[in-house]
Coordinates of C-alpha atoms and ligand atoms in Angstrom, one line a residue:
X1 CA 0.0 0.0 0.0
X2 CA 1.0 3.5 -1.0
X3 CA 2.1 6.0 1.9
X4 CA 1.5 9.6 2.4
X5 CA 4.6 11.2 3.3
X6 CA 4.6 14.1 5.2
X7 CA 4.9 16.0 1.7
X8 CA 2.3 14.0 -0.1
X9 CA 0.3 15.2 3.5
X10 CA 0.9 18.9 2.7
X11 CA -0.4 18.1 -0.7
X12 CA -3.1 16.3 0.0
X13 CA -4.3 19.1 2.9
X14 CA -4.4 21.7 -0.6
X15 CA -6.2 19.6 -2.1
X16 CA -8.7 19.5 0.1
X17 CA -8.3 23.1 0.9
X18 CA -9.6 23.6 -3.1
X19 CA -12.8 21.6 -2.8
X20 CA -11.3 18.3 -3.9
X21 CA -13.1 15.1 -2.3
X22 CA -10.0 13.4 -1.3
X23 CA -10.3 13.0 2.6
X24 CA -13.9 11.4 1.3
X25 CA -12.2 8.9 -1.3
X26 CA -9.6 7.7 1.4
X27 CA -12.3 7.4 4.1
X28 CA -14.3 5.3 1.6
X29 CA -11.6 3.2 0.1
X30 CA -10.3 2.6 3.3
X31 CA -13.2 2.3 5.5
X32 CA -15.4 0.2 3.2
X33 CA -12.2 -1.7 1.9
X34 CA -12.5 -5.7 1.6
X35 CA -10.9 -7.8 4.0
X36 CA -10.1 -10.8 1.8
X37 CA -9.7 -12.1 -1.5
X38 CA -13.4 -13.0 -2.2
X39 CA -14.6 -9.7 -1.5
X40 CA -11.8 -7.9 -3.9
X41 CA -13.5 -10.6 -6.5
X42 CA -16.9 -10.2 -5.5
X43 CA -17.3 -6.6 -4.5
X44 CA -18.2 -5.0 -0.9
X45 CA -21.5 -3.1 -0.2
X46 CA -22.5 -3.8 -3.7
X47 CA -25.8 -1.8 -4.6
X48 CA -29.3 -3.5 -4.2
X49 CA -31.7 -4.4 -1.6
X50 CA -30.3 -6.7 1.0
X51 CA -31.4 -8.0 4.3
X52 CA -27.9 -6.4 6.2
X53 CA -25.7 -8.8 7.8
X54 CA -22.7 -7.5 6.8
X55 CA -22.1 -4.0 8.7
X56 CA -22.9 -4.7 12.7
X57 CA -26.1 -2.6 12.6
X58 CA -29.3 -2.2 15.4
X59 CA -32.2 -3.7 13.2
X60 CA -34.4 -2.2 15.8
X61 CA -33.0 1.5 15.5
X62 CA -33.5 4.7 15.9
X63 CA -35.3 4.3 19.2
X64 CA -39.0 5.5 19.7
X65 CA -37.4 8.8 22.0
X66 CA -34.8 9.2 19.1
X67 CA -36.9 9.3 16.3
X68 CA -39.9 11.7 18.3
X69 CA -35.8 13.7 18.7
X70 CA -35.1 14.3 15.3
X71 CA -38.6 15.2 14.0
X72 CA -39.0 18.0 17.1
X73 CA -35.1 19.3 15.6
X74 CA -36.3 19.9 12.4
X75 CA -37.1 23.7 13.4
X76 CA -32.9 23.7 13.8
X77 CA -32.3 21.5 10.8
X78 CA -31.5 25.2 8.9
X79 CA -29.1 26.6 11.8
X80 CA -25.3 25.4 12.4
X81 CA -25.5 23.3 15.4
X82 CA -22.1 25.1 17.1
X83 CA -24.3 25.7 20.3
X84 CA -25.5 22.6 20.4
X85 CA -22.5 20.9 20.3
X86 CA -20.4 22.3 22.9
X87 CA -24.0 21.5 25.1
X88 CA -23.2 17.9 23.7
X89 CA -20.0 17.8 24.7
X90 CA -21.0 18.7 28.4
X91 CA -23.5 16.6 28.5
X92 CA -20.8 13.6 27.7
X93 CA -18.1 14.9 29.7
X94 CA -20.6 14.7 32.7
X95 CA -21.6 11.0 31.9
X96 CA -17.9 10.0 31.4
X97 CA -16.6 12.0 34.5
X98 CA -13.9 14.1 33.2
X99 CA -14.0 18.0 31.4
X100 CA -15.3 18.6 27.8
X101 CA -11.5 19.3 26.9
X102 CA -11.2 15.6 27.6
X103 CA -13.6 14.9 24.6
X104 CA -14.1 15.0 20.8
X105 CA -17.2 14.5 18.6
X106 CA -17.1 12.7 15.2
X107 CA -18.6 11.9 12.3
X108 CA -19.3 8.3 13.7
X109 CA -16.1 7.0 15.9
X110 CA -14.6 5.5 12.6
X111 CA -13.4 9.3 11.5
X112 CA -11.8 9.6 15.1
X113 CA -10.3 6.2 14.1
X114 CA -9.1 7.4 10.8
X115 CA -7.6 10.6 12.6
X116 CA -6.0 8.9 15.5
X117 CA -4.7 6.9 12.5
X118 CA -3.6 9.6 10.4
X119 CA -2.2 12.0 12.8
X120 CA 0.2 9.1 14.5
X121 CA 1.2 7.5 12.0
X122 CA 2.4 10.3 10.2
X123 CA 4.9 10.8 12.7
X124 CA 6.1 7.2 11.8
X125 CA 7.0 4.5 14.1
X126 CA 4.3 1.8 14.4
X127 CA 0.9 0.8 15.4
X128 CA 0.0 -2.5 16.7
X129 CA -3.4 -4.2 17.1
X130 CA -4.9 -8.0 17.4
X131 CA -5.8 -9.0 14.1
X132 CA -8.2 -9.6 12.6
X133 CA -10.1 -7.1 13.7
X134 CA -11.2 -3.1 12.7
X135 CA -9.0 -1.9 11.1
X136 CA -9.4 2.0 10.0
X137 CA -6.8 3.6 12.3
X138 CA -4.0 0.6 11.2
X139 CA -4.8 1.2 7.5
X140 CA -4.5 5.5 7.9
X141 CA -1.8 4.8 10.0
X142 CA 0.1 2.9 6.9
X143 CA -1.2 4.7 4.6
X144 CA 0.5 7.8 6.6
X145 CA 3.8 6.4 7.0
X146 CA 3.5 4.2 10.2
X147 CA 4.0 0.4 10.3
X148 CA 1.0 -2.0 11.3
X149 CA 2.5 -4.7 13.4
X150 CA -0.5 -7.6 13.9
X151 CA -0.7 -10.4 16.9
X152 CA -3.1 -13.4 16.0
X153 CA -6.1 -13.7 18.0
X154 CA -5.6 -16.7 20.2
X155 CA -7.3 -20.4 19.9
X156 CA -10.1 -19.0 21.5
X157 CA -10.7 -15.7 18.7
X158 CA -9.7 -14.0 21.5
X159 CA -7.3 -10.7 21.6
X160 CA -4.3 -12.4 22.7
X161 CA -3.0 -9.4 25.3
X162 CA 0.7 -11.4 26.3
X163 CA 1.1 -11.4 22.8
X164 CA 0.6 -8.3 22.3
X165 CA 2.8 -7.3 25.1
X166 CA 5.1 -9.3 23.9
X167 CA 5.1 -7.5 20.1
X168 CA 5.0 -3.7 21.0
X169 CA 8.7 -2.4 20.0
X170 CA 10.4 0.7 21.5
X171 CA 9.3 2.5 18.2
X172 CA 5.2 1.8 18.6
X173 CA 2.9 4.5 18.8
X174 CA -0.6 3.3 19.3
X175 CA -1.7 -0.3 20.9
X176 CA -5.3 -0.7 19.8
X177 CA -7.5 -3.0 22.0
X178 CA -11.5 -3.7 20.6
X179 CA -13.6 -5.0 23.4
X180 CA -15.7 -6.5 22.5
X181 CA -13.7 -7.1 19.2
X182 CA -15.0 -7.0 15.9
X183 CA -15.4 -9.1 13.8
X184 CA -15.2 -12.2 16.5
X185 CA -17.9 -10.8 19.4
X186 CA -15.2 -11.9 22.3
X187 CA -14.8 -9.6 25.0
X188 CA -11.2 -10.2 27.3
X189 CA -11.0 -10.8 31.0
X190 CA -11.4 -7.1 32.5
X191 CA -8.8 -7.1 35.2
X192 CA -6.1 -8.3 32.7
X193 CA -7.4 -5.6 29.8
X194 CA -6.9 -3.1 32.5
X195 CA -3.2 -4.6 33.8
X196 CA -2.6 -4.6 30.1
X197 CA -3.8 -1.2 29.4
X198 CA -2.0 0.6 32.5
X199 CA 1.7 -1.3 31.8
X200 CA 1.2 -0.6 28.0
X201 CA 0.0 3.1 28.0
X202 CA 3.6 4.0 29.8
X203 CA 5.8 3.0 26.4
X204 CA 2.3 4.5 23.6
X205 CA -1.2 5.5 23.6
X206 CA -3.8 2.1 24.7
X207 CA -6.8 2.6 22.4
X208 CA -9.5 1.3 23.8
X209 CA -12.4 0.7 21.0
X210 CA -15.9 0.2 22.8
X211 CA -18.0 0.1 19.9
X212 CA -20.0 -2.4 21.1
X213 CA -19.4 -2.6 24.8
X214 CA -22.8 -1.9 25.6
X215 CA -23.9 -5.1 23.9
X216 CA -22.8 -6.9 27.4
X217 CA -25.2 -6.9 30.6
X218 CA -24.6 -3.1 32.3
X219 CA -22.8 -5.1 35.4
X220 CA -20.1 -6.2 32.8
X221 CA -19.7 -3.3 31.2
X222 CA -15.9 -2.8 32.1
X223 CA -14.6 0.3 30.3
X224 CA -11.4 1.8 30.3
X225 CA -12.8 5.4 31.1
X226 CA -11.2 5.2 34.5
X227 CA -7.5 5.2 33.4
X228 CA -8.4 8.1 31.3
X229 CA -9.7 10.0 34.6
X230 CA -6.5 8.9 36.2
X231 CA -4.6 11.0 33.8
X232 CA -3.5 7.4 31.5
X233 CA -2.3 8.2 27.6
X234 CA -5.6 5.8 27.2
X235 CA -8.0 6.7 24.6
X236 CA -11.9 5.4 25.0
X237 CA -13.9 5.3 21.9
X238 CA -17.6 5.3 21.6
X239 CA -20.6 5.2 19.1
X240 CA -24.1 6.1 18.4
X241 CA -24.0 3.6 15.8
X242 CA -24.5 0.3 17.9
X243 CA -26.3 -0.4 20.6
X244 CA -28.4 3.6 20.0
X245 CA -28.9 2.2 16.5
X246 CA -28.1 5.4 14.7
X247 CA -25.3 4.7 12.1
X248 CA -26.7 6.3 9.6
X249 CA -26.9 9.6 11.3
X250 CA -22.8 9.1 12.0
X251 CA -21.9 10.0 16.1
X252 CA -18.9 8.6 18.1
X253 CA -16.9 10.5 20.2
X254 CA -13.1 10.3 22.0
X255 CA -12.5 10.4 25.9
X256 CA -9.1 11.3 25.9
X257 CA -6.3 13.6 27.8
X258 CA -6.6 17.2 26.5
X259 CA -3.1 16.9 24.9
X260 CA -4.1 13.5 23.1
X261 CA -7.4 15.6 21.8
X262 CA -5.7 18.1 20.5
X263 CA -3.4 16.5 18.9
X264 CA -5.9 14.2 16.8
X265 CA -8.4 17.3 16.8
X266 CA -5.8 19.4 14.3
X267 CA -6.5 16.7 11.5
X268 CA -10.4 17.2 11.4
X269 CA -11.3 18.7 8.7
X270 CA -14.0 21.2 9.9
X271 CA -16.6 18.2 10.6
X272 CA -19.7 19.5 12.5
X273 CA -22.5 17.0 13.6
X274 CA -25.5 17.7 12.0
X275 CA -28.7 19.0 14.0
X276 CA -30.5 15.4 13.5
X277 CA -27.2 13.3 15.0
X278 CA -26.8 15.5 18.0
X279 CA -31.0 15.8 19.1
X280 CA -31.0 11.8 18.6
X281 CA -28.0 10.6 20.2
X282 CA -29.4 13.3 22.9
X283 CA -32.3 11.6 23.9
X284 CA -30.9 8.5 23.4
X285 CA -27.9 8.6 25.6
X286 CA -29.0 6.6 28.8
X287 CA -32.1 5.4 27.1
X288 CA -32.0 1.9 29.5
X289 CA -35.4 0.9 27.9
X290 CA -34.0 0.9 24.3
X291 CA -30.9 -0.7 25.3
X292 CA -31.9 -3.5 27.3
X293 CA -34.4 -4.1 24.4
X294 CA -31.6 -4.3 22.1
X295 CA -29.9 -6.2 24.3
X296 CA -32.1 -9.1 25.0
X297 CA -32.9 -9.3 20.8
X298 CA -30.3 -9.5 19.9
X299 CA -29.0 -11.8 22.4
X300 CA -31.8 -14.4 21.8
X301 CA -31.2 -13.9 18.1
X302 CA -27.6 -14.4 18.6
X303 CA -28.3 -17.8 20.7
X304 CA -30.7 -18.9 17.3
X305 CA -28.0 -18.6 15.1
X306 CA -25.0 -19.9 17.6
X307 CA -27.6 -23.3 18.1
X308 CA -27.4 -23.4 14.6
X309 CA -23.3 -23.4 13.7
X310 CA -23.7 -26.4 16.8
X311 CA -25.8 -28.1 14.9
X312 CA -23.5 -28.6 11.9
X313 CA -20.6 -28.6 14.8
X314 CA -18.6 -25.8 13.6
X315 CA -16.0 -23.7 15.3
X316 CA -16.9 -19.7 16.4
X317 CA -15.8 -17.1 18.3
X318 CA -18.0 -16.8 21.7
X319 CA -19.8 -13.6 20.7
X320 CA -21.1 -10.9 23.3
X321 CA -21.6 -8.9 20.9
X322 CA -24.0 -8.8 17.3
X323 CA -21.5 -10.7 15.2
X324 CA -20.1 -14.3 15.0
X325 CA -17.4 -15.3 13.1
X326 CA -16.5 -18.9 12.1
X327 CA -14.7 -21.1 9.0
X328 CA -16.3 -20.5 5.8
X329 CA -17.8 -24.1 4.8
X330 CA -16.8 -23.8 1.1
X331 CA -15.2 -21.5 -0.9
X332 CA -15.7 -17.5 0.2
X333 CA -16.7 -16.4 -3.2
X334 CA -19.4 -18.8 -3.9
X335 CA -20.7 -17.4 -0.6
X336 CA -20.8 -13.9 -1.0
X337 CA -22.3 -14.7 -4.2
X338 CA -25.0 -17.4 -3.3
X339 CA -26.1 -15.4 0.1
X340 CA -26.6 -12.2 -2.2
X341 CA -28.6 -14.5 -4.9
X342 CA -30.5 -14.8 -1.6
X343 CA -31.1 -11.5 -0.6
X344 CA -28.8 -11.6 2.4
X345 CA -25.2 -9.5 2.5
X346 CA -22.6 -11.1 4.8
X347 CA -18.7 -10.5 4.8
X348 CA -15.6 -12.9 4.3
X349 CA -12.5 -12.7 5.9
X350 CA -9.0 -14.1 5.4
X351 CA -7.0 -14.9 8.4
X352 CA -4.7 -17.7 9.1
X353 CA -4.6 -18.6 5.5
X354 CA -8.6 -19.5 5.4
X355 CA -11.9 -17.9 4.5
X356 CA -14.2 -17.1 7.6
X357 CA -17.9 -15.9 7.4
X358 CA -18.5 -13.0 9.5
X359 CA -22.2 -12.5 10.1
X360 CA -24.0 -10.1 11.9
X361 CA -26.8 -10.5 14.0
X362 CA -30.0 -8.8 12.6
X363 CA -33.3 -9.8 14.1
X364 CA -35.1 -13.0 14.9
X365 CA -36.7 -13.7 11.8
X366 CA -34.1 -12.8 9.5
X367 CA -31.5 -14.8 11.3
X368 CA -34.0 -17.7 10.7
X369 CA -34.8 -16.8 6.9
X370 CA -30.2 -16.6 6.7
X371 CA -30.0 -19.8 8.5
X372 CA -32.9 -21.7 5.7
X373 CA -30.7 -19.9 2.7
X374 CA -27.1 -21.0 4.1
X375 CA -28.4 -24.8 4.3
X376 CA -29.0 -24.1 0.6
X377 CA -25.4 -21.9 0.1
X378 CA -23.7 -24.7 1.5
X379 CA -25.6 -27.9 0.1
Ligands
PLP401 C1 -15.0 -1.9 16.5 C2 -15.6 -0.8 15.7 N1 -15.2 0.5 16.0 C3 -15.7 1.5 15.3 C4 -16.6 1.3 14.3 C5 -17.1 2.5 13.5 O1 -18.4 2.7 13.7 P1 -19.0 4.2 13.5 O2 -18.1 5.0 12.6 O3 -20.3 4.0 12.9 O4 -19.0 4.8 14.9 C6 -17.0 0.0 14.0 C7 -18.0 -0.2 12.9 O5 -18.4 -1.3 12.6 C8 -16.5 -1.0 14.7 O6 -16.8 -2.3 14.4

């Protein structure tokens, strides 16, 4: 892959300076890239009406109070929402217990990933992460001028966090930790994510990605927030794309010392959050009703379609979250192509020199309809 020097960075900022889409090219090919062989063949989000089990979405989104949100902001949907924002940003800092200095708002947490990404790894060195798993801030990171060093996921699909110790060199910049991960749904032992996290964010940053944290019971909901209030280079990530079910309206923010803000801040390029994103993800921060809704769907649609891979005895990762990964059965472009003939849209990976399905969990019903058409896929 191509890097962006430093030079080729200067460049690229006047091009964007003069109108030109570019940060929006490399945020698409990079974001919505394929992660395997079959889906360079086959194509990635191709266009057409699928039942979505390929991006890690709430089926059951917006909620009720966010959708009564964004109709009452439609009065504001003509104003610059600068106010509303910095109200935002209070409203976060309170909930995560630190000061709005120690937060930033994106366009959906994968533009703070790309940022994170960009503005590290143009300084060089190198980033490290589990793999497989997301991979936006490694893949600015190289395309920036960094290194992405990778530690296999152990037996288990599991981030393998000795490993990982084991593989950060004096040169790496940014450890980056998904609890739960995608695309494997396994969460890590909280005690030793925090050990990890406190030893490891004295030689680089810990980024802590908790996309999906919320998908586990609110008792084991184990966040890193607390190294960040104890002063920690730690970065927490969240989203309104997950468990809030507002992707589409694009929302994650960054927890992170004022320095480490700033620093990642100076490579946004002017993005403000649009009136609709801020009123929902507003009324539906703290939403228990929604969540635990979500929750307990997708959980029993989840255990559906785990009794299922038993039944046919295959291997998968021990999801908590609303994706499973396990071996592709036959041939990963057959797949892709004979779950779309279907209506359905799931992803193939390569790791370890195989093709694995990664499925997400959508609701009841459709995981039932996917289960009918893979007995055919695979036949
Ligand atoms: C682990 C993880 N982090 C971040 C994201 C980015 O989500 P968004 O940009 O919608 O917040 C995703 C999306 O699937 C994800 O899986």
């Amino acid at each position: 892959m191509e890097t962006v020097s430093r030079r080729n960075w200067l460049k690229s900022a006047v091009a964007l300076g003069a109108g030109l889409p570019l940060g929006i090219t490399l945020a698409n090919e990079l974001m919505a890239a394929p992660v395997s062989q079959a889906e360079k063949r086959h194509g990635v989000f191709r266009p057409g009406k699928l039942v979505r089990l390929g991006s890690n979405e709430n089926p059951y989104g917006p909620s009720p109070k966010a959708r009564e949100a964004i109709k009452a902001s439609i009065t504001e949907h003509n104003r610059y929402s600068f106010a509303e924002a910095q109200e935002f940003k209070k409203v976060l800092a309170d909930k995560e217990g630190v000061s709005p200095d120690h937060i930033l708002l994106g366009a959906g947490s994968g533009e703070l990933l790309a940022l994170t990404g960009m503005g590290i790894g143009i300084e060089g060195g190198a980033v490290l992460s589990a793999f497989p798993t997301f991979r936006t801030l490694m893949e600015f990171a190289v395309r920036f001028n960094a290194r992405w060093d990778k530690v296999d996921l152990d037996e288990t699909l599991t981030h393998n966090l000795e490993a990982m110790a084991s593989a950060a060199k004096p040169d790496t910049k940014v450890i980056f930790v998904v609890n739960p991960n995608n695309p494997t749904g396994t969460v890590l032992d909280p005690a030793k994510l925090k050990s990890f996290s406190e030893e490891m964010s004295r030689k680089a940053i810990v980024y802590s990605d908790e996309a999906y944290l919320e998908f586990l019971e609110p008792g084991q909901q184990h966040s890193m927030i607390d190294l960040v209030r104890k002063d920690y280079n730690v970065i927490v990530s969240r989203t309104f794309s997950k468990i809030y079910g507002l992707a589409g309206l694009r929302l994650g923010y960054i927890v992170a010392k004022p320095d480490i803000i700033r620093k990642i801040a100076k490579y946004q390029p002017g993005t403000i959050i649009s009136q609709p994103a801020l009123a929902a993800a507003k009324a539906s921060l703290g939403d228990n009703e929604f969540m635990s809704f979500t929750r307990k769907k997708n959980a029993e649609a989840r255990d559906y379609f785990c009794k299922y891979l038993d039944s046919k005895k295959w291997f998968y990762g021990n999801s908590h979250a609303n994706v499973v990964l396990f071996p592709a059965p036959k041939d990963g472009k057959t797949i892709l192509e004979e779950t779309e003939k279907r209506g359905f849209q799931i992803r193939i990976w390569d790791y370890q020199d195989k093709e694995w399905c990664r499925v997400s969990i959508g609701t009841l019903d459709e995981m039932k309809a996917f289960t009918k058409a893979f007995d055919e896929v695979i036949a």
